[in-house]
mmCIF file of C-alpha atoms in Angstrom:
data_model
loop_
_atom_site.group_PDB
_atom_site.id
_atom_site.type_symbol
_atom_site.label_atom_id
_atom_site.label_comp_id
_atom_site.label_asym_id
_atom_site.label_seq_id
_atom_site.Cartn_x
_atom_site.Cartn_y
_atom_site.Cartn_z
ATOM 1 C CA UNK A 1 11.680 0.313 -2.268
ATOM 2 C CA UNK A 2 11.443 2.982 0.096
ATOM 3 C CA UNK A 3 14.506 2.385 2.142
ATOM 4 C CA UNK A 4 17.532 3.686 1.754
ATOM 5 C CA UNK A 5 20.904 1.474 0.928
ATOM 6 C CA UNK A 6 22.707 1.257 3.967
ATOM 7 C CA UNK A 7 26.252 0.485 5.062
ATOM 8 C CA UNK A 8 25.733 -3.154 6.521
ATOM 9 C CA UNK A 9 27.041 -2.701 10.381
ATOM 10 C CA UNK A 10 27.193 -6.824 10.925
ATOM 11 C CA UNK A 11 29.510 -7.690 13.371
ATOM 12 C CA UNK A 12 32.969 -8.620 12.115
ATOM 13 C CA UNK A 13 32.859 -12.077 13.966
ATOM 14 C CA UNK A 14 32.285 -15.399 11.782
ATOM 15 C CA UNK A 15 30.308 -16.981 14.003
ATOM 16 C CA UNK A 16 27.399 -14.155 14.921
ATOM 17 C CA UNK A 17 27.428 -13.560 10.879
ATOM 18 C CA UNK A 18 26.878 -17.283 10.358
ATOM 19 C CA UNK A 19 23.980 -17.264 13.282
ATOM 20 C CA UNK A 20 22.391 -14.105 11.710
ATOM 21 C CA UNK A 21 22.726 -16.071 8.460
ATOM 22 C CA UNK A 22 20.652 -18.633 9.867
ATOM 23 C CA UNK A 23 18.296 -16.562 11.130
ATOM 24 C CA UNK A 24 17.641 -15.406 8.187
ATOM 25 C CA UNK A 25 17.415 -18.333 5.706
ATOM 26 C CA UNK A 26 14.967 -19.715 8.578
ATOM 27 C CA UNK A 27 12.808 -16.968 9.239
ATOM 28 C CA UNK A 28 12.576 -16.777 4.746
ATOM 29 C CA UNK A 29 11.639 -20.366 4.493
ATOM 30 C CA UNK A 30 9.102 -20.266 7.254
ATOM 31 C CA UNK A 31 7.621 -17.382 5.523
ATOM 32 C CA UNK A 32 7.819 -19.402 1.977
ATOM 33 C CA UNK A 33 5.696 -21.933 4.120
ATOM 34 C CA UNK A 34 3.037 -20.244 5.344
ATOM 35 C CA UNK A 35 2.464 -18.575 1.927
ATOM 36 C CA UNK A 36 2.693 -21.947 0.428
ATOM 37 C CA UNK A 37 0.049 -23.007 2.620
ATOM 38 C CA UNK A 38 -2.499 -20.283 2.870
ATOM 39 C CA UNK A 39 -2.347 -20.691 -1.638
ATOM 40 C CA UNK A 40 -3.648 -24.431 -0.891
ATOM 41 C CA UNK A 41 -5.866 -23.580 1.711
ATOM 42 C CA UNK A 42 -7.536 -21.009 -0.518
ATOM 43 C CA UNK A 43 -8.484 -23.193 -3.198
ATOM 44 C CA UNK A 44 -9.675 -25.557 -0.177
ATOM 45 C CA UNK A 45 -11.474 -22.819 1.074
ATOM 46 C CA UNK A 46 -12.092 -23.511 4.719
ATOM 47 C CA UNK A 47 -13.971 -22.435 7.294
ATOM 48 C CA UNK A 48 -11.572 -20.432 9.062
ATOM 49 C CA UNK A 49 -9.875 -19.185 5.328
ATOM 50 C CA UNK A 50 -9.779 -15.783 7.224
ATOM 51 C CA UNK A 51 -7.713 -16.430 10.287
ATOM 52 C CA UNK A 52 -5.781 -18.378 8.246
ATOM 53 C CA UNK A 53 -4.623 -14.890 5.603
ATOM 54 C CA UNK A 54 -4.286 -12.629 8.807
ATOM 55 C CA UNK A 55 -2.449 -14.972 10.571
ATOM 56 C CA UNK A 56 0.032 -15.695 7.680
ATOM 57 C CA UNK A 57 0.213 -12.058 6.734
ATOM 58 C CA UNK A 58 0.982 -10.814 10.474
ATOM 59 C CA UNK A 59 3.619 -13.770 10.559
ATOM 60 C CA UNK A 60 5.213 -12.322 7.180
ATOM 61 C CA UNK A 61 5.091 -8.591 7.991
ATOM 62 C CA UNK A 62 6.694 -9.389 11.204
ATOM 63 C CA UNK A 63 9.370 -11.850 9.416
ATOM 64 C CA UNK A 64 9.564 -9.521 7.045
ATOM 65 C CA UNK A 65 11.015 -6.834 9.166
ATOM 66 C CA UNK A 66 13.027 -8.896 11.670
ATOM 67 C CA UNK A 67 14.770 -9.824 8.238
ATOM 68 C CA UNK A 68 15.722 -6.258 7.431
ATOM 69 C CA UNK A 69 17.054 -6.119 11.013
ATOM 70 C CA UNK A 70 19.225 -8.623 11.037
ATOM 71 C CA UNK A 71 20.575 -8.040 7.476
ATOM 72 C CA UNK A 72 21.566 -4.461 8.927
ATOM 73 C CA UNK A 73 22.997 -6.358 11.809
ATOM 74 C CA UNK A 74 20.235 -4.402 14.202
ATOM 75 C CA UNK A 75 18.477 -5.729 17.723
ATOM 76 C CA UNK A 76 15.039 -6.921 16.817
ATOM 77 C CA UNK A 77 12.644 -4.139 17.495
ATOM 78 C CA UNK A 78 14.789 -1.391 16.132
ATOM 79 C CA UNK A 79 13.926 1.353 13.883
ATOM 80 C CA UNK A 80 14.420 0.435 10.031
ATOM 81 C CA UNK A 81 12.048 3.479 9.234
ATOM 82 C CA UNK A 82 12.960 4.958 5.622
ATOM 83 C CA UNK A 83 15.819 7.328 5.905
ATOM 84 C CA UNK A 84 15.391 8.996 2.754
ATOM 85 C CA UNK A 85 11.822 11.008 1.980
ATOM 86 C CA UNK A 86 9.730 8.826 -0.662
ATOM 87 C CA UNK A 87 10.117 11.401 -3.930
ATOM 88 C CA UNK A 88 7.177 10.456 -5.818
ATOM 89 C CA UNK A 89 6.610 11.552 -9.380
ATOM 90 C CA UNK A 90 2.968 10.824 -10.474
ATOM 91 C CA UNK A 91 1.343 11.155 -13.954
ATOM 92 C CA UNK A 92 -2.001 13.287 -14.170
ATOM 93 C CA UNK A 93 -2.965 10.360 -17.225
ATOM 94 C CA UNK A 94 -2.352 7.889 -14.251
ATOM 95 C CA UNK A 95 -4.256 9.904 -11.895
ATOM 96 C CA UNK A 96 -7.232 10.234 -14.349
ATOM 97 C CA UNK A 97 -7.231 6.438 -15.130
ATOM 98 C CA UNK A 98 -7.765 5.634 -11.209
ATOM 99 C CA UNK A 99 -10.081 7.893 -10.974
ATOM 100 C CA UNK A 100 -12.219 6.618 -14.170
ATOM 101 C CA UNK A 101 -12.491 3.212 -12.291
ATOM 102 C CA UNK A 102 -12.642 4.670 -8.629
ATOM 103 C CA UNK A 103 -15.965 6.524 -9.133
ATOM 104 C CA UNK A 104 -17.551 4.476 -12.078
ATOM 105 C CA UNK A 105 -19.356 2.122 -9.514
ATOM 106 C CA UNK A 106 -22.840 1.463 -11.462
ATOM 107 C CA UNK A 107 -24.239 1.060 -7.996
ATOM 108 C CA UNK A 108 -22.498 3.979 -6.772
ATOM 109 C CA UNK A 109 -20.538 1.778 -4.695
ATOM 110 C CA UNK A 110 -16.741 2.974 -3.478
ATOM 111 C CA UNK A 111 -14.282 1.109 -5.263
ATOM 112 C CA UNK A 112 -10.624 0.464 -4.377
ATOM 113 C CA UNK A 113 -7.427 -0.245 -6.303
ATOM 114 C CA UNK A 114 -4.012 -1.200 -5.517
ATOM 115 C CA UNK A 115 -0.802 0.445 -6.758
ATOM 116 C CA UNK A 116 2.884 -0.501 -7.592
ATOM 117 C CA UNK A 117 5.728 1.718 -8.435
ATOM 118 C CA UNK A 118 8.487 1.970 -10.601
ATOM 119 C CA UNK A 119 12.371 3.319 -8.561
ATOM 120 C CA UNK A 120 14.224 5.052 -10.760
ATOM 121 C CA UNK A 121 17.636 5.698 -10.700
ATOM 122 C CA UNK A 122 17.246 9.132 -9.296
ATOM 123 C CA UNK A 123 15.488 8.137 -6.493
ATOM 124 C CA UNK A 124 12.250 8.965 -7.998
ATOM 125 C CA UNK A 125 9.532 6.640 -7.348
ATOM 126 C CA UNK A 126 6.690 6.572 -10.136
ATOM 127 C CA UNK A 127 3.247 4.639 -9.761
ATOM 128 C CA UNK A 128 2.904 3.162 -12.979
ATOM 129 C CA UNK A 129 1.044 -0.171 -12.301
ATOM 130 C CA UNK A 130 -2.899 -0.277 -10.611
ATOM 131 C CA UNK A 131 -5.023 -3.416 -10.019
ATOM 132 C CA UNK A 132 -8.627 -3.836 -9.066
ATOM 133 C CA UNK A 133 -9.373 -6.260 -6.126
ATOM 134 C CA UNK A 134 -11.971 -8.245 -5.101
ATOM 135 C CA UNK A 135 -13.891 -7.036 -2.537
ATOM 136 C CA UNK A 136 -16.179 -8.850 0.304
ATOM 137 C CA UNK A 137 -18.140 -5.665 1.525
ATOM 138 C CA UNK A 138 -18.992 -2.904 -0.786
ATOM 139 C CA UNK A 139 -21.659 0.178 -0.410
ATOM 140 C CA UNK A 140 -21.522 3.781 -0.991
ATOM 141 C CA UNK A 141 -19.813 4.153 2.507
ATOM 142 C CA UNK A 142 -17.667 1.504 2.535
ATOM 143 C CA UNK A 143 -15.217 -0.834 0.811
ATOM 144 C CA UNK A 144 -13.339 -3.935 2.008
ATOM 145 C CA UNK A 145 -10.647 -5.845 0.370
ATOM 146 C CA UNK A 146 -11.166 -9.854 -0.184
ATOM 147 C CA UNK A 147 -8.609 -11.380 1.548
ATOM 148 C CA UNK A 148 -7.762 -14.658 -0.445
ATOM 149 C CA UNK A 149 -7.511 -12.236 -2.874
ATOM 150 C CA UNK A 150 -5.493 -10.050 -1.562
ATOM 151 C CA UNK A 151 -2.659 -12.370 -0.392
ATOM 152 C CA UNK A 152 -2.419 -14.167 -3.555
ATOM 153 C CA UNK A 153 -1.751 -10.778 -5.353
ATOM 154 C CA UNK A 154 0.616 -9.575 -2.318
ATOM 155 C CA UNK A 155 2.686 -13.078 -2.873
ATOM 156 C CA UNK A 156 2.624 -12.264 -6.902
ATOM 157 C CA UNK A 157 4.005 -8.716 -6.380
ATOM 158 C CA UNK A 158 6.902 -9.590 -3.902
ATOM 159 C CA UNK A 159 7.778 -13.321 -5.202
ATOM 160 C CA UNK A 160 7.652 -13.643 -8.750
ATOM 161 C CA UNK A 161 7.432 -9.268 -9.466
ATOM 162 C CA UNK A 162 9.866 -8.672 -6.445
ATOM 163 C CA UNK A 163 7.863 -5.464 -6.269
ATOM 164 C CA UNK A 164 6.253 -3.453 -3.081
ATOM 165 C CA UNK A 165 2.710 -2.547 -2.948
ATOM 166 C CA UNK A 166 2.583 1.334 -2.844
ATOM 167 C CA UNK A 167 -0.662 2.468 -2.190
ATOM 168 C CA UNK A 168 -4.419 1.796 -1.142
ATOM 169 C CA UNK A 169 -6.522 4.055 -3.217
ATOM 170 C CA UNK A 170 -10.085 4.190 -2.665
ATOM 171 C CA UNK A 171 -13.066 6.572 -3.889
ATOM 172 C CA UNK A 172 -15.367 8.775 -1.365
ATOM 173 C CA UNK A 173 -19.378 8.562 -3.130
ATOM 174 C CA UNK A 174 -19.409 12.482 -2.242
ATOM 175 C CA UNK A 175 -18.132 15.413 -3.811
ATOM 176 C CA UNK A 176 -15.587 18.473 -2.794
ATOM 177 C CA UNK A 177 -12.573 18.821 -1.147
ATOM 178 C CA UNK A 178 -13.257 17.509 2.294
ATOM 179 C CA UNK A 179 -15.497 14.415 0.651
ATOM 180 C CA UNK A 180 -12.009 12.963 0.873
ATOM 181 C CA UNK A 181 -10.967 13.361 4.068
ATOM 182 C CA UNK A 182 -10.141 10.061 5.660
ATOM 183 C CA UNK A 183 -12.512 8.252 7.608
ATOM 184 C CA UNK A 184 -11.250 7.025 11.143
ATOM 185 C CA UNK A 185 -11.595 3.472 9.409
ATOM 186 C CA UNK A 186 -9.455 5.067 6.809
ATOM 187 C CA UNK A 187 -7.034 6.394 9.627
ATOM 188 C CA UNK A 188 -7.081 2.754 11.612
ATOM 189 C CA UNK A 189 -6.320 1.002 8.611
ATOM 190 C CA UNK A 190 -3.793 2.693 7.807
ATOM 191 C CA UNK A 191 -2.600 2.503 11.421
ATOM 192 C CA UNK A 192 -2.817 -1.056 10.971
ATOM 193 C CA UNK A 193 -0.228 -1.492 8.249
ATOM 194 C CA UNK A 194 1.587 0.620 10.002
ATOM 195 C CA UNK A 195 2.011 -1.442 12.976
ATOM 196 C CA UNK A 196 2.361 -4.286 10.647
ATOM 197 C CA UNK A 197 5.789 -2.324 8.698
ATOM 198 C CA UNK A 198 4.383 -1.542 6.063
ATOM 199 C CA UNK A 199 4.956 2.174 6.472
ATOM 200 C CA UNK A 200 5.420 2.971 3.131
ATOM 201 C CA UNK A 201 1.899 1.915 1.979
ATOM 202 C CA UNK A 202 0.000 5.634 0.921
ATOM 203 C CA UNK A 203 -3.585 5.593 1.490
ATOM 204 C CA UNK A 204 -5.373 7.742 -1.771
ATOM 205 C CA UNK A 205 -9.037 8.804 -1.438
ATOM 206 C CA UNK A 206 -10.917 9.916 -4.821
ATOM 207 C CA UNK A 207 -14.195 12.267 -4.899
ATOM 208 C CA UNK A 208 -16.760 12.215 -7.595
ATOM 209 C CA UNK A 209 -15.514 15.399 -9.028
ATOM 210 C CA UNK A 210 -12.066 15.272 -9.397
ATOM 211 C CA UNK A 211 -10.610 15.698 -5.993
ATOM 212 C CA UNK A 212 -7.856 13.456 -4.766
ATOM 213 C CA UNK A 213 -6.039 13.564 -1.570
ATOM 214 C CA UNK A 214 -2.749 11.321 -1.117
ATOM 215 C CA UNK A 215 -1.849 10.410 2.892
ATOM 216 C CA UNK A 216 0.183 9.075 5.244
ATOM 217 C CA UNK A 217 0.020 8.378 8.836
ATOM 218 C CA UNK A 218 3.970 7.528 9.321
ATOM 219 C CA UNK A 219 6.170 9.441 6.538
ATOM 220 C CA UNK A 220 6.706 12.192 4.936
ATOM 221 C CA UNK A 221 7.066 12.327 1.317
ATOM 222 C CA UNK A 222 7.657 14.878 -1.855
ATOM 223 C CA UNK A 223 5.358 14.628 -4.798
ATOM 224 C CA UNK A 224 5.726 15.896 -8.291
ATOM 225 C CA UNK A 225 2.956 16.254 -10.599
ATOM 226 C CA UNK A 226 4.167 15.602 -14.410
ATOM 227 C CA UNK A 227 1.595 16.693 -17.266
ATOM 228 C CA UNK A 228 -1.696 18.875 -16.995
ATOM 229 C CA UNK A 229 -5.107 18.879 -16.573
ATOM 230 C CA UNK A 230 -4.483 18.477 -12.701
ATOM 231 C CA UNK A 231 -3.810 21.379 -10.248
ATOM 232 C CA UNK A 232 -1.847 20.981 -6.864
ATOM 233 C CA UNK A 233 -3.821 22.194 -4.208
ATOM 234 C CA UNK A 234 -1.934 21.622 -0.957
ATOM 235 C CA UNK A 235 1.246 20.396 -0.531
ATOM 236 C CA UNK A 236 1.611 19.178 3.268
ATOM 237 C CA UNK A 237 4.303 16.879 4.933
ATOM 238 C CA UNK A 238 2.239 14.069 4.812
ATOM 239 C CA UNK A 239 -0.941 14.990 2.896
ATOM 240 C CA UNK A 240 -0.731 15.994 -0.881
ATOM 241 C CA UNK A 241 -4.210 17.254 -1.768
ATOM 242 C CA UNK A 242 -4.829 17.550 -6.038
ATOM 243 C CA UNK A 243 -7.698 18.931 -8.355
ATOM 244 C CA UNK A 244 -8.382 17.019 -11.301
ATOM 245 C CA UNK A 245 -9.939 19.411 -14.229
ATOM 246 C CA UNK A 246 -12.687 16.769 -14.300
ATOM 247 C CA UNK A 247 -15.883 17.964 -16.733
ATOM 248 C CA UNK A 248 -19.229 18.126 -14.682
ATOM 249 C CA UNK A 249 -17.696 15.219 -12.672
ATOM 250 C CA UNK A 250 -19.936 12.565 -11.170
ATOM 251 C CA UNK A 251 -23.158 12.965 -10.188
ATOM 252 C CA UNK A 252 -24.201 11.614 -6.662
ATOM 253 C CA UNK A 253 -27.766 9.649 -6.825
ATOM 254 C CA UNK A 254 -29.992 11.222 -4.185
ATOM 255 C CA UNK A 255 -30.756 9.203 -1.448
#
């Protein structure tokens, strides 16, 4: 994860430690609930399947964090922001095999993946897992994530993988450096999962040939580049832009 280890500052009284202890255990097995829930009610599939993910997800992003608080022995509502800068180390071979699926649409369609990290022991944090999702809305200017989808991988990753999702990476159906600028649906969904705690989350946006710019809209973070074939372009607080060496890249239909 993201955040940094830090000294616990609980209050050295029994009784407020066993109430924040039962805060927590309560607050986890509501969440274990609703998760439990919304996995039958997807194989139901009602109606209202839809309200039913966002309203579990909201209730488990915001559990999620109150959690965090009251482990550090922190008023809900304050900060738990990373206090260490994210030092990501990412693979050009990992970069290239995104990019293969990103902008390999036969319909020209975007595409989007999702991406999990290794921590090392350093500190380092090293994508090294990507997964295609399901998507409900897909054209050359757009891409949206199936939800049912969605939370059944998100429940995977952090209950059985106790992993974090990383990063959002989607492809641009346009070509140069600017082709992957982020849309202000890019910038509101990002916003989104902001508001939701899940600063960490990187947004990635892929062009047909070969560029690839890495965001955020809450940290700043330090990327390395290991291996070749992919040259670093900018190198911003919060915006890391790349070149792939990509060979006649792809080819945009005409309209």
């Amino acid at each position: 994860m993201f955040w940094s280890k830090r000294k616990s500052k609980r209050l050295n009284n029994p009784d407020a430690n066993e109430h924040i202890g039962q805060c927590v255990e309560l607050l986890t097995t509501n969440v274990q609930g609703r998760l439990s829930g919304l996995s039958r009610a997807v194989v139901t599939t009602p109606d209202d399947i839809l309200k039913q993910v966002d309203d579990t997800f909201s209730y488990t992003l915001a559990a999620t964090a109150a959690i965090k608080q009251l482990k550090h022995g922190l008023p809900p509502g304050s900060d738990v922001s990373p206090a260490v800068r994210p030092q990501l180390v990412v693979s050009s071979v990992f970069l290239r095999e995104a990019f293969d699926y990103l902008t390999t649409d036969p319909e020209r369609r975007e595409r989007m993946l999702l991406v999990t990290a290794t921590h090392t022991p350093d500190g380092s944090v090293v994508p090294s897992s990507m997964r295609q999702i399901k998507t409900t809305e897909q054209s050359a200017a757009y891409v949206k994530a199936d939800q049912a989808d969605f939370a059944n991988y998100i429940e995977q990753l952090t209950e059985r993988d106790q992993h974090q999702l990383l990063a959002m990476w989607h492809s641009h159906i346009l070509v140069g450096e600017q082709s992957t600028r982020p849309s202000q649906t890019d910038i509101a969904h990002q916003d989104r999962l902001v508001q939701l705690g899940m600063t960490h989350v990187l947004g990635g946006i892929f062009s047909l040939d070969g560029w690839v710019r890495l965001f955020s809209t809450a940290v700043d973070f330090d990327l390395t580049l290991y291996g070749s074939a992919a040259e670093y372009v900018h190198d911003r607080p919060r915006e890391k832009i790349i070149k792939l060496s990509v060979a006649g890249g792809r080819d945009v239909v005409p309209a």
